[in-house]
mmCIF file of C-alpha atoms and ligand atoms in Angstrom:
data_model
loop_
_atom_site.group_PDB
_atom_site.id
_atom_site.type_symbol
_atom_site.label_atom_id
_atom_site.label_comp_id
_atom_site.label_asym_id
_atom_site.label_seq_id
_atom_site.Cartn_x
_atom_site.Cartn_y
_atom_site.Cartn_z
ATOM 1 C CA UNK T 18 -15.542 2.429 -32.119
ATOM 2 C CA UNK T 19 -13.716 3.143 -29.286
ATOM 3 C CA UNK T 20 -12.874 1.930 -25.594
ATOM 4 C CA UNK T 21 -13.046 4.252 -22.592
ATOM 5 C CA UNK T 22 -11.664 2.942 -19.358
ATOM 6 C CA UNK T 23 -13.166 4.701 -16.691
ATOM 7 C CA UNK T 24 -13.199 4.810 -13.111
ATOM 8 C CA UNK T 25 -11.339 5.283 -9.531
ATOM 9 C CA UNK T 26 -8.254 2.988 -9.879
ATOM 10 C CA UNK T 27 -6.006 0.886 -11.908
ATOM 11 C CA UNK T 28 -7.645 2.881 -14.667
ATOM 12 C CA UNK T 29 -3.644 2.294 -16.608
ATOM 13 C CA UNK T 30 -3.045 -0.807 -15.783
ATOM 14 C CA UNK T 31 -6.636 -1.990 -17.599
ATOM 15 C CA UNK T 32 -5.942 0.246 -20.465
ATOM 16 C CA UNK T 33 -2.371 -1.311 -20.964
ATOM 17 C CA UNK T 34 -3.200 -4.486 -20.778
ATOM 18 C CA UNK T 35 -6.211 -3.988 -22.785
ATOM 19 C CA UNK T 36 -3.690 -2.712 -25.805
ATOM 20 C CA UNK T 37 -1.560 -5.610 -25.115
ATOM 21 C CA UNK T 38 -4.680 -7.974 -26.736
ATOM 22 C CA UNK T 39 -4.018 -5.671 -29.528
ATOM 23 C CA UNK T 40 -8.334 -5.180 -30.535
ATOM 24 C CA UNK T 41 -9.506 -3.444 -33.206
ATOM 25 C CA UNK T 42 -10.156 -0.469 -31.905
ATOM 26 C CA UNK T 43 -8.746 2.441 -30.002
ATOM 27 C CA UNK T 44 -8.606 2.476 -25.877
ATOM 28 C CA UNK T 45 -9.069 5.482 -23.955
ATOM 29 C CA UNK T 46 -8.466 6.291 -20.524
ATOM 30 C CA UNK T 47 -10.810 8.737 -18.321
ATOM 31 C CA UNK T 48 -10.618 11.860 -18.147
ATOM 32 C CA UNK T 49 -8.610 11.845 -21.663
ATOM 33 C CA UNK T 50 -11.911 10.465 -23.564
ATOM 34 C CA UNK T 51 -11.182 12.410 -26.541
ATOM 35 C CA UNK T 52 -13.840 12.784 -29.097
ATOM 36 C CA UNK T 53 -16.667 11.518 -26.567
ATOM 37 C CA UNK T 54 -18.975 10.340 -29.697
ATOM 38 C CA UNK T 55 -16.645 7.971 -30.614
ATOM 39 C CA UNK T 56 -16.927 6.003 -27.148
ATOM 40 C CA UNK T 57 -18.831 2.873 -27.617
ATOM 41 C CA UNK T 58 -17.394 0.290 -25.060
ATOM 42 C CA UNK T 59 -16.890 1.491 -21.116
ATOM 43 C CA UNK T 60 -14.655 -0.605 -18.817
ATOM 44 C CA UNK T 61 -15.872 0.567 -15.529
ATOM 45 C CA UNK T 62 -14.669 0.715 -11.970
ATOM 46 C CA UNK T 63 -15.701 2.912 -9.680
ATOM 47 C CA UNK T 64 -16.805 5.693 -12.038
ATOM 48 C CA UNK T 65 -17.834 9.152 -10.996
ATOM 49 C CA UNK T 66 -21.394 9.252 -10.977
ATOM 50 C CA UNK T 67 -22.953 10.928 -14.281
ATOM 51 C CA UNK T 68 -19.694 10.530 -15.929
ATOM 52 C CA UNK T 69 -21.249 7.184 -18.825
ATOM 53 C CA UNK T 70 -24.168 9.381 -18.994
ATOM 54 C CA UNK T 71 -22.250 11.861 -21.187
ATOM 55 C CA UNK T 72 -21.393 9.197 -23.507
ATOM 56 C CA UNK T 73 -23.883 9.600 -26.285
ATOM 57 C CA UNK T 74 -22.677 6.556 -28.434
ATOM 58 C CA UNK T 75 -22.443 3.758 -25.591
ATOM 59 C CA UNK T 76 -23.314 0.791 -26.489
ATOM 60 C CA UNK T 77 -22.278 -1.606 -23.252
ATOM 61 C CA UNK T 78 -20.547 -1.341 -19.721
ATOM 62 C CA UNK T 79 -18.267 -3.905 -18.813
ATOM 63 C CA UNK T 80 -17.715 -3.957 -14.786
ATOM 64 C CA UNK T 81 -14.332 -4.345 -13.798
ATOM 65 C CA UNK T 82 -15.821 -5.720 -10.330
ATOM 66 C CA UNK T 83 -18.243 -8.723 -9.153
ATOM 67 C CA UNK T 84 -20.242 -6.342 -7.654
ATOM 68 C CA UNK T 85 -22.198 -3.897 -9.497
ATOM 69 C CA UNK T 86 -23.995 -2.150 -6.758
ATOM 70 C CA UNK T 87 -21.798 1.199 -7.689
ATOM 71 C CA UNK T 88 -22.869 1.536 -10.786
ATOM 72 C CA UNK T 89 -26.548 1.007 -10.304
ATOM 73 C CA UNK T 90 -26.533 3.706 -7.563
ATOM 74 C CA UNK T 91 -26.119 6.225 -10.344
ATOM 75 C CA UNK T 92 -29.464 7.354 -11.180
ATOM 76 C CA UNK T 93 -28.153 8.346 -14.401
ATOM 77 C CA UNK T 94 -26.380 5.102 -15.629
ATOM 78 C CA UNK T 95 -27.252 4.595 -19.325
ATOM 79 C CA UNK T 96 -29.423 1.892 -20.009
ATOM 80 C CA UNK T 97 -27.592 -0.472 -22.012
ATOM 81 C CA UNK T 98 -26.436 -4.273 -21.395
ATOM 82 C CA UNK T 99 -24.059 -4.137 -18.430
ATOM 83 C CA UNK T 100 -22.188 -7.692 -17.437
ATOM 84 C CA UNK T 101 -20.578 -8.262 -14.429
ATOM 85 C CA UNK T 102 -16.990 -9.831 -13.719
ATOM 86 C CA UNK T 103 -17.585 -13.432 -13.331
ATOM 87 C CA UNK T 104 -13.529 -15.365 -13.557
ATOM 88 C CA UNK T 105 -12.764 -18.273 -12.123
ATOM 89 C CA UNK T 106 -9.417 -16.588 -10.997
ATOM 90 C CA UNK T 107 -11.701 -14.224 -9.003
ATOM 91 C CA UNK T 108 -14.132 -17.178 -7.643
ATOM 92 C CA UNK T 109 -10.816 -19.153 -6.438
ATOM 93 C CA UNK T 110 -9.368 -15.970 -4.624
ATOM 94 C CA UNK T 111 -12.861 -15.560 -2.801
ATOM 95 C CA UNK T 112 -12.387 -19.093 -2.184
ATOM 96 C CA UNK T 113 -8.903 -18.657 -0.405
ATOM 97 C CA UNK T 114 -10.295 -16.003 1.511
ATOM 98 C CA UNK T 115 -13.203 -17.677 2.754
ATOM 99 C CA UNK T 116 -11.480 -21.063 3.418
ATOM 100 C CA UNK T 117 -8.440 -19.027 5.489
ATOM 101 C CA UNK T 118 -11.018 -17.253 7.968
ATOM 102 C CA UNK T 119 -13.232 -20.090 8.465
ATOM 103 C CA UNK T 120 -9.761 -22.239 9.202
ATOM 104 C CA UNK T 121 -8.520 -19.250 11.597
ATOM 105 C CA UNK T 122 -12.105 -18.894 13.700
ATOM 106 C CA UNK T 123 -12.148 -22.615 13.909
ATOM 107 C CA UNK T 124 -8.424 -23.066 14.918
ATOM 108 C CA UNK T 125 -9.290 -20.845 17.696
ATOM 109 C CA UNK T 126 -6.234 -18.325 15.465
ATOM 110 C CA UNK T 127 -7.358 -15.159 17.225
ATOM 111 C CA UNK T 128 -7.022 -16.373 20.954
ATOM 112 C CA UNK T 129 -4.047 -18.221 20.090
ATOM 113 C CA UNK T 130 -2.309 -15.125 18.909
ATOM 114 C CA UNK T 131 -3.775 -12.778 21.524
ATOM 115 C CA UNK T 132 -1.558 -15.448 23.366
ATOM 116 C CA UNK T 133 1.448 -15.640 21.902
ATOM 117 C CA UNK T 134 1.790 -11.493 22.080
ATOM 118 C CA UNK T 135 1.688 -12.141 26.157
ATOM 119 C CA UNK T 136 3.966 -15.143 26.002
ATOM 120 C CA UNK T 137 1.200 -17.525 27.118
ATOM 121 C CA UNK T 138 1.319 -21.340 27.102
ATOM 122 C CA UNK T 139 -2.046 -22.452 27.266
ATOM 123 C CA UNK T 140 -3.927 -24.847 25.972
ATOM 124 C CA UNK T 141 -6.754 -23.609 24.081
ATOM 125 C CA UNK T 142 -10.074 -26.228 22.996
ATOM 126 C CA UNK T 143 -10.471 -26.293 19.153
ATOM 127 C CA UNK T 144 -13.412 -28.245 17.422
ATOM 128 C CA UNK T 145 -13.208 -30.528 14.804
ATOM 129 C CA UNK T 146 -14.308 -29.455 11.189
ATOM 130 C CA UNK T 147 -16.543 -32.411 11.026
ATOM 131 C CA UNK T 148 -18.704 -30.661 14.155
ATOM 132 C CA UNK T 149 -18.728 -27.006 12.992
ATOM 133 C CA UNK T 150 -21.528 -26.099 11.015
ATOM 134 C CA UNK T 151 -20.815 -23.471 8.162
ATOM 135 C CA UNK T 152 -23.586 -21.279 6.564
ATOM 136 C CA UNK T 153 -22.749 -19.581 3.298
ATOM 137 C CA UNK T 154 -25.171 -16.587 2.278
ATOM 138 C CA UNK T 155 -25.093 -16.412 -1.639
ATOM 139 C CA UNK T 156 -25.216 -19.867 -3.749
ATOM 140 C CA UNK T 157 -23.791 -17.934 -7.184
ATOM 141 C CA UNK T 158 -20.198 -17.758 -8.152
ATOM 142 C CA UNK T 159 -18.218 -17.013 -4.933
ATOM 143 C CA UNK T 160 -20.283 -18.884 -2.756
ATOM 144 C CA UNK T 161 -20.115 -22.504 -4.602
ATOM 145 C CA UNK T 162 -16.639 -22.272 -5.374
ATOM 146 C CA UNK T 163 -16.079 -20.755 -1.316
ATOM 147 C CA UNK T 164 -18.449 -24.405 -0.490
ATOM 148 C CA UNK T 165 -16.087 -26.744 -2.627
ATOM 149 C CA UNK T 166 -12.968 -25.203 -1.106
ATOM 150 C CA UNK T 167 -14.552 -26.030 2.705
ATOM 151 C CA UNK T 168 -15.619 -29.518 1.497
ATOM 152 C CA UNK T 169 -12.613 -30.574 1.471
ATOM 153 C CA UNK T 170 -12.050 -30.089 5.274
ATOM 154 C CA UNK T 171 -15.306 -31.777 6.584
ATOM 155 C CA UNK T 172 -17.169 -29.049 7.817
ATOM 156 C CA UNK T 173 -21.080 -29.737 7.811
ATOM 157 C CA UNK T 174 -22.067 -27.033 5.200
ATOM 158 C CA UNK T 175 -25.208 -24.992 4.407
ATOM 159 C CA UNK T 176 -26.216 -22.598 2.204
ATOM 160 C CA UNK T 177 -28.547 -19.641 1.848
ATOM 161 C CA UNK T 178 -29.960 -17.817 -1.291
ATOM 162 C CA UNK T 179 -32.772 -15.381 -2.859
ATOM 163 C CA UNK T 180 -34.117 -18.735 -5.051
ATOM 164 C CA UNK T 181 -33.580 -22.405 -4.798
ATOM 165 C CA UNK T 182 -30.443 -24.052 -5.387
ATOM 166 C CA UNK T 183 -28.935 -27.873 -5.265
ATOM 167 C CA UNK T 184 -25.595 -28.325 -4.204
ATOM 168 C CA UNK T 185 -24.198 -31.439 -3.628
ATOM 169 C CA UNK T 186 -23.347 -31.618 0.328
ATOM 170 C CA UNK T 187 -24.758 -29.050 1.062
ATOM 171 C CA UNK T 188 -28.030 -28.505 2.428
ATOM 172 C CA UNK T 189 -29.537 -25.516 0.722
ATOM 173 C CA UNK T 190 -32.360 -22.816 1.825
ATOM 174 C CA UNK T 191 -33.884 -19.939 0.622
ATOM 175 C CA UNK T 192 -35.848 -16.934 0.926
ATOM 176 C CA UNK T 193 -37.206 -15.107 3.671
ATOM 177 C CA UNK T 194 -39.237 -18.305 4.986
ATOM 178 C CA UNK T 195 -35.670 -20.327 5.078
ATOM 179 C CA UNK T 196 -33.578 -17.782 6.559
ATOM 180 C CA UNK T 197 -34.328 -18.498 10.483
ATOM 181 C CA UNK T 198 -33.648 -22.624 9.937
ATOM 182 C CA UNK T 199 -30.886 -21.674 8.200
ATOM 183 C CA UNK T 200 -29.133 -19.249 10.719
ATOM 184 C CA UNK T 201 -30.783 -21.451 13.657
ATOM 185 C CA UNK T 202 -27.719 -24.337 12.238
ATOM 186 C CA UNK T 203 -25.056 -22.045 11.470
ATOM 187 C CA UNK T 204 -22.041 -21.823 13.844
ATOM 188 C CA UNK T 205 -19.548 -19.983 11.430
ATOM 189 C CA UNK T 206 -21.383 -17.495 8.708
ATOM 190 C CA UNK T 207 -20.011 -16.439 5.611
ATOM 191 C CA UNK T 208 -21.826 -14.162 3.620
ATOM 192 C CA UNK T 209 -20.786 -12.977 -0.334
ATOM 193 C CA UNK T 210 -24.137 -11.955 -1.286
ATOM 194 C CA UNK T 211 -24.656 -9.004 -3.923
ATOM 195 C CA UNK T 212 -25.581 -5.844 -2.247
ATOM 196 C CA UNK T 213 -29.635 -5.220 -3.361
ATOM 197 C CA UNK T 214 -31.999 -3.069 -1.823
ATOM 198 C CA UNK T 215 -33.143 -6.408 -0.236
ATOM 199 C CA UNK T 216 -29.451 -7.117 1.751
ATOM 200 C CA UNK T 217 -28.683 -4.108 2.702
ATOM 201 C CA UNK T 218 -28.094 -4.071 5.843
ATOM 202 C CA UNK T 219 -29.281 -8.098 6.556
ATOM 203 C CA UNK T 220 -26.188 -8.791 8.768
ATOM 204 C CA UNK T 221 -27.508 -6.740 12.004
ATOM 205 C CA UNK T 222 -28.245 -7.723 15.335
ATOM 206 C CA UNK T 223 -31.406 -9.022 15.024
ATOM 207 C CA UNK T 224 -29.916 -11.928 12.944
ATOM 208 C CA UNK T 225 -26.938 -12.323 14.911
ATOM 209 C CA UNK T 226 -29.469 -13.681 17.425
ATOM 210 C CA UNK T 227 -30.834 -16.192 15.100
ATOM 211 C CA UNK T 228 -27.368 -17.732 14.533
ATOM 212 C CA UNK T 229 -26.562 -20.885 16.800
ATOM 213 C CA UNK T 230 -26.120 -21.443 20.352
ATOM 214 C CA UNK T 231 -27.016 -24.743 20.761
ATOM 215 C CA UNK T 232 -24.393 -27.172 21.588
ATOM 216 C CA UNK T 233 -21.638 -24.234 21.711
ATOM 217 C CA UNK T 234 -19.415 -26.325 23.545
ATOM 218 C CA UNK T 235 -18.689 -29.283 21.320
ATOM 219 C CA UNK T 236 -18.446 -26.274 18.489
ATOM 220 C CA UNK T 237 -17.037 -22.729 19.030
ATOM 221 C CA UNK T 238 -17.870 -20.346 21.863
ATOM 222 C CA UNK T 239 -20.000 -18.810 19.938
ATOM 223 C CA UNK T 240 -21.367 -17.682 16.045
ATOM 224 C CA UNK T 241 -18.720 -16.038 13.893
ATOM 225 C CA UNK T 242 -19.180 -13.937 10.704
ATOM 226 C CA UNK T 243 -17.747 -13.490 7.798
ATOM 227 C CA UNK T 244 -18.367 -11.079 5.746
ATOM 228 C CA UNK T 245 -16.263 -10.678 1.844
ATOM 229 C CA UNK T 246 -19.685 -9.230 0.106
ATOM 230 C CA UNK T 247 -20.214 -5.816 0.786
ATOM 231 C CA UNK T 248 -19.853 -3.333 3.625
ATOM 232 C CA UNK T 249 -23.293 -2.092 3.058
ATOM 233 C CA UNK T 250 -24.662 -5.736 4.172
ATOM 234 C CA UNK T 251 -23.562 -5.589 7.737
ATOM 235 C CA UNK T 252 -24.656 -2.976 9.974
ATOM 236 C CA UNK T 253 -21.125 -2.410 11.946
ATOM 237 C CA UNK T 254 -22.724 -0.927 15.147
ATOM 238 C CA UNK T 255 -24.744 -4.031 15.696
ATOM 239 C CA UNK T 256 -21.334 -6.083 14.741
ATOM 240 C CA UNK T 257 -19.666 -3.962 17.445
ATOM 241 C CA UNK T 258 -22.642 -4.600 20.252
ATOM 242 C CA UNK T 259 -22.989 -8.048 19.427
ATOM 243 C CA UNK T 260 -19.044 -9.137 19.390
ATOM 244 C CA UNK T 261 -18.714 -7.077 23.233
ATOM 245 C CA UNK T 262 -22.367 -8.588 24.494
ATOM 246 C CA UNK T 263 -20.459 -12.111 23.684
ATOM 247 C CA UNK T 264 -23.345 -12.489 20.595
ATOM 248 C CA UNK T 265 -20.388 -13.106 18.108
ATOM 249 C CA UNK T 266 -17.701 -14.699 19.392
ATOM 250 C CA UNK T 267 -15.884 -13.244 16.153
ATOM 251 C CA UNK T 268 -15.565 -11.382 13.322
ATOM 252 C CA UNK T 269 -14.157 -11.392 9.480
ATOM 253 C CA UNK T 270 -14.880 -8.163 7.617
ATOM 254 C CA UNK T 271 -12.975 -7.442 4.558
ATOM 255 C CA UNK T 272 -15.484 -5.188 3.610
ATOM 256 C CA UNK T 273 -17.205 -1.824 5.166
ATOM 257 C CA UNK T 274 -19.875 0.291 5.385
ATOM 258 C CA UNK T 275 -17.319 3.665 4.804
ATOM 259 C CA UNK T 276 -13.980 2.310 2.725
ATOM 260 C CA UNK T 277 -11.491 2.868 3.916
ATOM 261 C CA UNK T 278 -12.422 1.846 7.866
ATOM 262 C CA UNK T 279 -12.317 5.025 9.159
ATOM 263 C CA UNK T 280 -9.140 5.033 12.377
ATOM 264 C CA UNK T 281 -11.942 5.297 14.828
ATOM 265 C CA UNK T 282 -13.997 2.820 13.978
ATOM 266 C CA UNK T 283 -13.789 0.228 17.244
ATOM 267 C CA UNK T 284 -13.443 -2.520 14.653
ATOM 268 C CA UNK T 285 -10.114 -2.162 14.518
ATOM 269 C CA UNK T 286 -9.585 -3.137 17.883
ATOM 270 C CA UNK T 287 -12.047 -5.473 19.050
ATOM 271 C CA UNK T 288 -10.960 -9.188 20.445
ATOM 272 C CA UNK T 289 -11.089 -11.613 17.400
ATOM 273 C CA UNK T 290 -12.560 -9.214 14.990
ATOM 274 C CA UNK T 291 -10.092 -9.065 12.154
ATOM 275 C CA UNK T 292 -10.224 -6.261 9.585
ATOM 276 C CA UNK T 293 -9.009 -6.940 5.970
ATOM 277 C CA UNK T 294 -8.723 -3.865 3.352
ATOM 278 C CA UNK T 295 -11.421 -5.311 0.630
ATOM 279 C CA UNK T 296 -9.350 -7.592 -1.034
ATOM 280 C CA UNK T 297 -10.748 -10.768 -0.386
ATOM 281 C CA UNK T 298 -11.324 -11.674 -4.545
ATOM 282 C CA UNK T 299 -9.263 -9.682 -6.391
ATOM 283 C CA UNK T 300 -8.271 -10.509 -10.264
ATOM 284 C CA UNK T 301 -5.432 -9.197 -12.700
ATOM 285 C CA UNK T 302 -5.484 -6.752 -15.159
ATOM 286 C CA UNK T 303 -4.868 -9.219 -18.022
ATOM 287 C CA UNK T 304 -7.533 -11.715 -17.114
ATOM 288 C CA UNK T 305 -9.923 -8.234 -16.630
ATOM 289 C CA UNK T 306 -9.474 -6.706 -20.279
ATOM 290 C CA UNK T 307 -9.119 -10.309 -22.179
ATOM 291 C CA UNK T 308 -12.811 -10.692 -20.278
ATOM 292 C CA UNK T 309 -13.898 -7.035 -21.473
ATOM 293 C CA UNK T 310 -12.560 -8.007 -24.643
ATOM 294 C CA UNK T 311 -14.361 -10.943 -25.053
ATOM 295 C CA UNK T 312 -17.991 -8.907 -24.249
ATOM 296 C CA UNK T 313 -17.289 -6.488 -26.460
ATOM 297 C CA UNK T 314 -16.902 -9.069 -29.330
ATOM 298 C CA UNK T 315 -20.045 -11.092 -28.892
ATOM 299 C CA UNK T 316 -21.707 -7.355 -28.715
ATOM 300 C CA UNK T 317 -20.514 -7.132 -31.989
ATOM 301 C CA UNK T 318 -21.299 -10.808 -33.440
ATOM 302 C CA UNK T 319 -25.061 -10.090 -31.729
ATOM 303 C CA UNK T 320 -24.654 -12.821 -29.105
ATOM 304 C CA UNK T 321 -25.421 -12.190 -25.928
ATOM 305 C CA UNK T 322 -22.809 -10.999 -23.670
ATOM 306 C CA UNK T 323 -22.091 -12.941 -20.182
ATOM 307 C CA UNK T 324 -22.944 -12.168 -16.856
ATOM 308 C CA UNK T 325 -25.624 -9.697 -18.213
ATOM 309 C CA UNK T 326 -27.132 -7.834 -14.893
ATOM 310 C CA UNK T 327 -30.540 -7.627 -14.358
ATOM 311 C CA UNK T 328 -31.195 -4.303 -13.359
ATOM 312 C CA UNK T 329 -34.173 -4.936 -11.551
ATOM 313 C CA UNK T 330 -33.001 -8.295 -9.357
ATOM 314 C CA UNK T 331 -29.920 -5.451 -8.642
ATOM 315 C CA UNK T 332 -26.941 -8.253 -10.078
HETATM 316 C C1 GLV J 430 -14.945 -6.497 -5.619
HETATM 317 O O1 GLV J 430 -15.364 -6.190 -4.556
HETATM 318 C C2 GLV J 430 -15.746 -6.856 -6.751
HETATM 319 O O2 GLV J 430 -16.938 -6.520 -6.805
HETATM 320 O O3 GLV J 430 -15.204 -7.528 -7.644
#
């Protein structure tokens, strides 16, 4: 019995603090796999594709992110339970995230800085929270705890998602049929959906369009995104049309469709577009591999782990 930590990054710090919860059993740390039989636990993030398939003794993944669209790209990934991160250290950091960009477009932030760099004194119109409508796209972990954070400032809320869901204070819609009423009352958008074959690519011009105009003036200029999901939900050139047609009056991307952001990508430097390096929710090694830990145990015991993915829903 034997855990392999395996992936891009952090691959040490996981494995250390992993020892530090002193299991019964013996961590590893890609490439140095050692006797590959004995591997029966992966901690994964970000490995190379093909690389679990060699495995022969695996027995369950544990995904180091939220997001487990990675792994399932590998045609190859061994078909045994795989759970997702779920934390509530992670949810509150999405939270943060979420709550400081909404606070920034709403506060008018980007203009007002644009302003200070040329020394300008000028007053610029901000809305009230109570009149600015925000639309969060995914009802699951990050997007109720993102909703509870924003309660607390007034906004009017809404939310989007694949089934139906009841939040309190928030008026909810879903599926395809709910999308356009949904977008139609949405002046600032966050989205934190999983990245499926059926997102990809849902934040593109086309639904830009949908987003409010109405009553712009007592609001914002104009819609905002936000986007803390995945970079493979937005289609950037439509992001870049829409925010220079005036579509989107602005713009928060922590993640991309090529990570890094490529220098010449014109998000970079496009008026109130601001450009985070995919850290919106990010959680600590300890809380990480006390959360592997914990899978691998009820593995063990024969209870089912948490946070199992459903391979065919895609999260
Ligand atoms: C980060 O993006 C994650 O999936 O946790």
């Amino acid at each position: 019995m034997t855990l392999l930590v395996i992936g891009s990054q952090r691959i040490d710090e996981f494995a250390t603090a992993a020892r530090a919860l002193k299991p019964p059993f013996e961590v590893r740390e890609w490439p140095d796999a050692g006797n590959i039989a004995d591997v029966t636990y992966a901690l994964a993030w970000g490995p190379p594709p093909g690389a679990l398939a060699t495995l022969p003794n695996l027995k369950l993944i544990v995904s180091v992110g939220a997001g487990v669209d990675g792994l399932l790209k590998d045609p190859t990934l061994p078909n045994v339970p795989l759970a997702r991160y779920v934390d509530p250290d992670l949810s509150h950091r999405m939270a943060e995230y979420v709550a400081s960009q909404v606070l920034w477009h709403q506060r008018r932030m980007p203009d007002l800085v644009a302003q200070q760099e040329r020394k300008i004194w000028n007053y610029v119109r901000e809305p009230a929270a109570k009149d600015v409508r925000v639309g969060v796209m995914g009802l699951g972990e990050m997007g109720g705890a993102s909703l509870r954070a924003l309660q607390n400032f007034g906004y009017q809320l809404r939310g989007w998602s694949r089934t139906p869901r009841t939040i309190a204070g928030v008026t909810c819609y879903h599926g395809t049929t709910g999308l356009e009423a949904f977008l139609a009352g949405t002046d600032i958008l966050v989205c934190v959906l999983p990245l499926t074959p059926d997102t990809r690519g849902i934040l593109n011009r086309e639904l830009f369009r949908k987003l409010s105009i109405s009553g712009r003036h007592e609001r914002l200029p104009g819609p905002v995104i936000i986007n803390a999901g995945r970079g493979g939900l937005q289609v950037e050139a439509d992001i870049v049309a829409a925010i220079k047609s005036g579509e989107l009056f602005g713009a928060s991307l922590d993640v991309f469709e090529t990570e890094p952001l490529p220098p010449s990508s014109p998000l970079w430097s496009l008026p109130r577009v601001i450009v985070t390096p995919h850290l919106a929710a990010e959680s600590t090694a300890p809380s990480i591999a006390a959360y592997c830990l914990r899978q691998i145990d009820r593995h063990r015991r024969g209870m089912p782990i948490e946070n199992q993915v459903d391979r065919a829903r895609g999260y």
